Amino acid sequence: MKHRKSFSLNFYLLAFCFCFIKEKSHDSSTIKPITYYKVSFGGGLGKGYPQSASETGIGGSLEATIQRKKKLYSVSTRSLGEIGIFDNSNVNNNISSIELMYGKVLSTNTFFCSISGGLGYAYSDEKGEFISREGGWFFGYYTFEKIKKNTIGFPISFKIFYIPTKFYGIGLDFYANINPNNTFYTASLCHQFGKLRSAVKKRKIKLW
């Protein structure tokens, strides 16, 4: 009976030590903080600004994000307008949005992708009736009526980023804003700064 008790006690002690050593010997584990803070900005091309028909416009974005575990909370602003290099007038057809978004992220140590959706306030400027022209044919200045519109939009964003350091990342942002006035889409190259990930730390094996 004593041998059985001694064997049981030794077995439990060995099992405990094995579990303890296994937990301590995770030499490539990543210690992730609870919260990350990110600011990203970028530019690219898109479609859907007022009176654009099928023409491509130029877009920009600015976004601040808090990541808590796998959840994302963002506030952002987006814009898309006609390129208008040779358009010398008082109105540039454009649409912008200010939005609040919630999303989920899937990440490794150096890559992450996310999808987010939310609610936004979309507003636009577009050319109305022609009013006047000043100057010559080639360098004249054209004045149009400015038509302003605003509505509620539903933004969707998909991102994929490469994060070479803890503080900087670069990636792509595919975005759409669905709204009654002008649904618009953009694809942007973005830069991201902040507390993006934590370092990989190696733990030493400890037996006590």
Short mmCIF file of C-alpha atoms in Angstrom, two decimals:
data_model
loop_
_atom_site.label_atom_id
_atom_site.label_comp_id
_atom_site.label_asym_id
_atom_site.label_seq_id
_atom_site.Cartn_x
_atom_site.Cartn_y
_atom_site.Cartn_z
CA MET A 1 0.00 0.00 0.00
CA LYS A 2 2.84 2.36 0.88
CA HIS A 3 4.49 1.67 -2.48
CA ARG A 4 1.26 2.50 -4.28
CA LYS A 5 0.90 5.80 -2.41
CA SER A 6 4.53 6.63 -3.09
CA PHE A 7 4.13 5.77 -6.79
CA SER A 8 0.99 7.93 -7.07
CA LEU A 9 2.69 10.85 -5.36
CA ASN A 10 5.72 10.60 -7.63
CA PHE A 11 3.49 10.35 -10.69
CA TYR A 12 1.61 13.53 -9.82
CA LEU A 13 4.85 15.36 -9.06
CA LEU A 14 6.33 14.33 -12.40
CA ALA A 15 3.16 15.33 -14.25
CA PHE A 16 3.17 18.73 -12.53
CA CYS A 17 6.84 19.29 -13.38
CA PHE A 18 6.26 18.29 -17.01
CA CYS A 19 3.38 20.76 -17.41
CA PHE A 20 5.37 23.49 -15.68
CA ILE A 21 8.43 22.96 -17.91
CA LYS A 22 6.30 22.80 -21.07
CA GLU A 23 4.66 26.12 -20.23
CA LYS A 24 8.02 27.77 -19.53
CA SER A 25 9.77 26.37 -22.61
CA HIS A 26 7.70 28.14 -25.28
CA ASP A 27 10.83 29.73 -26.72
CA SER A 28 9.13 31.31 -29.76
CA SER A 29 5.90 32.57 -28.24
CA THR A 30 4.68 36.09 -28.92
CA ILE A 31 3.50 38.18 -26.01
CA LYS A 32 0.68 40.31 -27.34
CA PRO A 33 -0.54 43.38 -25.52
CA ILE A 34 -4.26 43.85 -25.09
CA THR A 35 -4.53 47.01 -27.17
CA TYR A 36 -2.87 48.38 -30.33
CA TYR A 37 -3.15 51.96 -31.64
CA LYS A 38 -2.88 52.70 -35.36
CA VAL A 39 -3.03 55.70 -37.68
CA SER A 40 -3.06 55.08 -41.41
CA PHE A 41 -3.24 57.26 -44.50
CA GLY A 42 -3.09 56.54 -48.19
CA GLY A 43 -4.05 57.41 -51.72
CA GLY A 44 -5.24 55.62 -54.81
CA LEU A 45 -7.81 55.45 -57.56
CA GLY A 46 -11.54 54.93 -57.57
CA LYS A 47 -14.88 55.35 -59.26
CA GLY A 48 -18.26 56.75 -58.35
CA TYR A 49 -17.79 60.47 -57.73
CA PRO A 50 -20.59 62.79 -58.98
CA GLN A 51 -20.98 63.06 -62.78
CA SER A 52 -18.06 60.68 -63.29
CA ALA A 53 -19.84 58.23 -65.60
CA SER A 54 -17.11 55.57 -65.98
CA GLU A 55 -14.17 57.91 -65.40
CA THR A 56 -11.53 57.14 -62.79
CA GLY A 57 -10.89 59.60 -59.99
CA ILE A 58 -8.24 60.05 -57.34
CA GLY A 59 -8.95 59.17 -53.72
CA GLY A 60 -7.45 59.60 -50.28
CA SER A 61 -8.00 58.27 -46.77
CA LEU A 62 -7.10 58.99 -43.16
CA GLU A 63 -8.00 56.56 -40.37
CA ALA A 64 -7.40 56.14 -36.64
CA THR A 65 -7.93 52.67 -35.19
CA ILE A 66 -7.88 50.95 -31.83
CA GLN A 67 -7.41 47.18 -31.92
CA ARG A 68 -8.44 45.29 -28.82
CA LYS A 69 -7.57 41.62 -29.26
CA LYS A 70 -9.26 40.69 -32.57
CA LYS A 71 -11.69 43.61 -32.66
CA LEU A 72 -11.19 46.91 -34.50
CA TYR A 73 -12.77 50.29 -33.69
CA SER A 74 -12.11 53.00 -36.27
CA VAL A 75 -12.94 56.58 -37.16
CA SER A 76 -11.99 57.62 -40.67
CA THR A 77 -12.49 60.05 -43.50
CA ARG A 78 -12.40 59.21 -47.22
CA SER A 79 -12.64 61.27 -50.38
CA LEU A 80 -12.82 60.72 -54.13
CA GLY A 81 -12.82 63.35 -56.86
CA GLU A 82 -12.12 63.98 -60.50
CA ILE A 83 -8.48 64.40 -61.39
CA GLY A 84 -9.23 67.65 -63.22
CA ILE A 85 -5.74 68.57 -64.43
CA PHE A 86 -7.12 70.74 -67.22
CA ASP A 87 -10.35 71.72 -65.46
CA ASN A 88 -9.99 75.39 -64.58
CA SER A 89 -13.29 75.99 -62.83
CA ASN A 90 -14.70 76.81 -59.42
CA VAL A 91 -16.19 73.35 -58.79
CA ASN A 92 -14.42 70.01 -58.63
CA ASN A 93 -16.78 67.03 -58.67
CA ASN A 94 -16.03 65.10 -55.49
CA ILE A 95 -17.54 63.05 -52.69
CA SER A 96 -16.29 62.51 -49.13
CA SER A 97 -17.33 60.56 -46.07
CA ILE A 98 -16.78 60.64 -42.32
CA GLU A 99 -17.47 57.30 -40.66
CA LEU A 100 -17.37 55.06 -37.64
CA MET A 101 -16.48 51.43 -38.29
CA TYR A 102 -16.21 48.13 -36.45
CA GLY A 103 -14.31 45.11 -37.71
CA LYS A 104 -12.41 41.90 -37.10
CA VAL A 105 -8.74 41.17 -37.76
CA LEU A 106 -6.79 38.02 -38.59
CA SER A 107 -3.05 38.42 -38.00
CA THR A 108 0.34 36.77 -37.76
CA ASN A 109 3.52 38.35 -36.47
CA THR A 110 4.20 40.29 -39.69
CA PHE A 111 0.92 40.24 -41.65
CA PHE A 112 -2.67 41.08 -40.93
CA CYS A 113 -5.91 41.34 -42.85
CA SER A 114 -9.16 42.85 -41.65
CA ILE A 115 -12.71 43.53 -42.72
CA SER A 116 -14.79 46.37 -41.29
CA GLY A 117 -18.17 47.94 -41.78
CA GLY A 118 -20.09 50.79 -40.24
CA LEU A 119 -22.05 53.98 -40.66
CA GLY A 120 -20.96 57.23 -42.29
CA TYR A 121 -22.00 60.72 -43.31
CA ALA A 122 -21.36 61.24 -47.04
CA TYR A 123 -21.32 64.69 -48.66
CA SER A 124 -20.50 65.85 -52.18
CA ASP A 125 -19.94 68.84 -54.46
CA GLU A 126 -20.89 68.72 -58.11
CA LYS A 127 -21.15 71.08 -61.04
CA GLY A 128 -24.54 72.57 -61.78
CA GLU A 129 -25.51 75.00 -64.50
CA PHE A 130 -22.85 76.98 -66.34
CA ILE A 131 -22.77 80.60 -65.17
CA SER A 132 -19.90 82.43 -66.83
CA ARG A 133 -16.45 82.29 -68.41
CA GLU A 134 -13.55 84.69 -68.00
CA GLY A 135 -10.34 84.91 -70.02
CA GLY A 136 -9.35 83.21 -73.28
CA TRP A 137 -10.26 79.84 -74.70
CA PHE A 138 -7.26 77.96 -73.33
CA PHE A 139 -6.73 79.69 -70.01
CA GLY A 140 -10.24 80.79 -69.23
CA TYR A 141 -11.86 80.41 -65.83
CA TYR A 142 -15.29 78.80 -65.79
CA THR A 143 -17.91 79.39 -63.13
CA PHE A 144 -20.60 76.80 -62.43
CA GLU A 145 -23.39 76.51 -59.94
CA LYS A 146 -22.19 74.39 -56.99
CA ILE A 147 -24.61 71.66 -55.96
CA LYS A 148 -24.10 70.24 -52.50
CA LYS A 149 -25.60 66.93 -51.38
CA ASN A 150 -25.35 64.88 -48.21
CA THR A 151 -26.67 61.52 -47.10
CA ILE A 152 -26.06 58.52 -44.87
CA GLY A 153 -23.66 55.89 -46.23
CA PHE A 154 -22.63 52.37 -45.32
CA PRO A 155 -18.85 51.92 -45.66
CA ILE A 156 -17.06 48.59 -46.08
CA SER A 157 -13.28 48.18 -45.95
CA PHE A 158 -10.97 45.23 -46.55
CA LYS A 159 -7.28 45.65 -45.70
CA ILE A 160 -4.16 43.53 -46.01
CA PHE A 161 -0.91 44.81 -44.49
CA TYR A 162 2.71 43.79 -44.17
CA ILE A 163 4.22 44.90 -40.82
CA PRO A 164 8.03 44.74 -40.95
CA THR A 165 8.46 46.56 -37.61
CA LYS A 166 6.45 47.15 -34.46
CA PHE A 167 5.71 50.73 -35.49
CA TYR A 168 5.26 50.74 -39.29
CA GLY A 169 3.21 48.85 -41.85
CA ILE A 170 2.38 49.13 -45.54
CA GLY A 171 -0.53 47.59 -47.39
CA LEU A 172 -3.65 47.83 -49.52
CA ASP A 173 -7.11 49.09 -48.62
CA PHE A 174 -10.14 48.15 -50.75
CA TYR A 175 -13.10 50.35 -49.84
CA ALA A 176 -16.71 50.91 -50.84
CA ASN A 177 -19.30 53.38 -49.60
CA ILE A 178 -22.87 52.41 -50.40
CA ASN A 179 -25.22 55.42 -50.31
CA PRO A 180 -28.31 56.71 -52.17
CA ASN A 181 -26.54 59.62 -53.92
CA ASN A 182 -23.22 58.28 -55.23
CA THR A 183 -21.94 54.86 -54.25
CA PHE A 184 -18.18 55.02 -54.67
CA TYR A 185 -15.21 52.64 -54.55
CA THR A 186 -11.48 53.11 -54.00
CA ALA A 187 -8.31 51.01 -53.96
CA SER A 188 -5.46 52.64 -52.05
CA LEU A 189 -1.86 52.08 -51.07
CA CYS A 190 -1.63 52.91 -47.36
CA HIS A 191 1.00 53.56 -44.73
CA GLN A 192 0.35 52.73 -41.10
CA PHE A 193 2.04 54.00 -37.96
CA GLY A 194 1.59 53.32 -34.26
CA LYS A 195 1.76 50.41 -31.89
CA LEU A 196 1.09 47.71 -34.48
CA ARG A 197 2.44 44.54 -32.89
CA SER A 198 4.74 43.36 -30.16
CA ALA A 199 8.15 41.75 -30.39
CA VAL A 200 8.76 38.02 -30.31
CA LYS A 201 10.44 37.21 -27.04
CA LYS A 202 12.21 33.98 -26.19
CA ARG A 203 11.75 32.45 -22.81
CA LYS A 204 14.41 30.50 -21.00
CA ILE A 205 13.65 27.04 -19.66
CA LYS A 206 13.23 27.11 -15.93
CA LEU A 207 12.92 24.07 -13.74
CA TRP A 208 11.85 26.03 -10.65
#
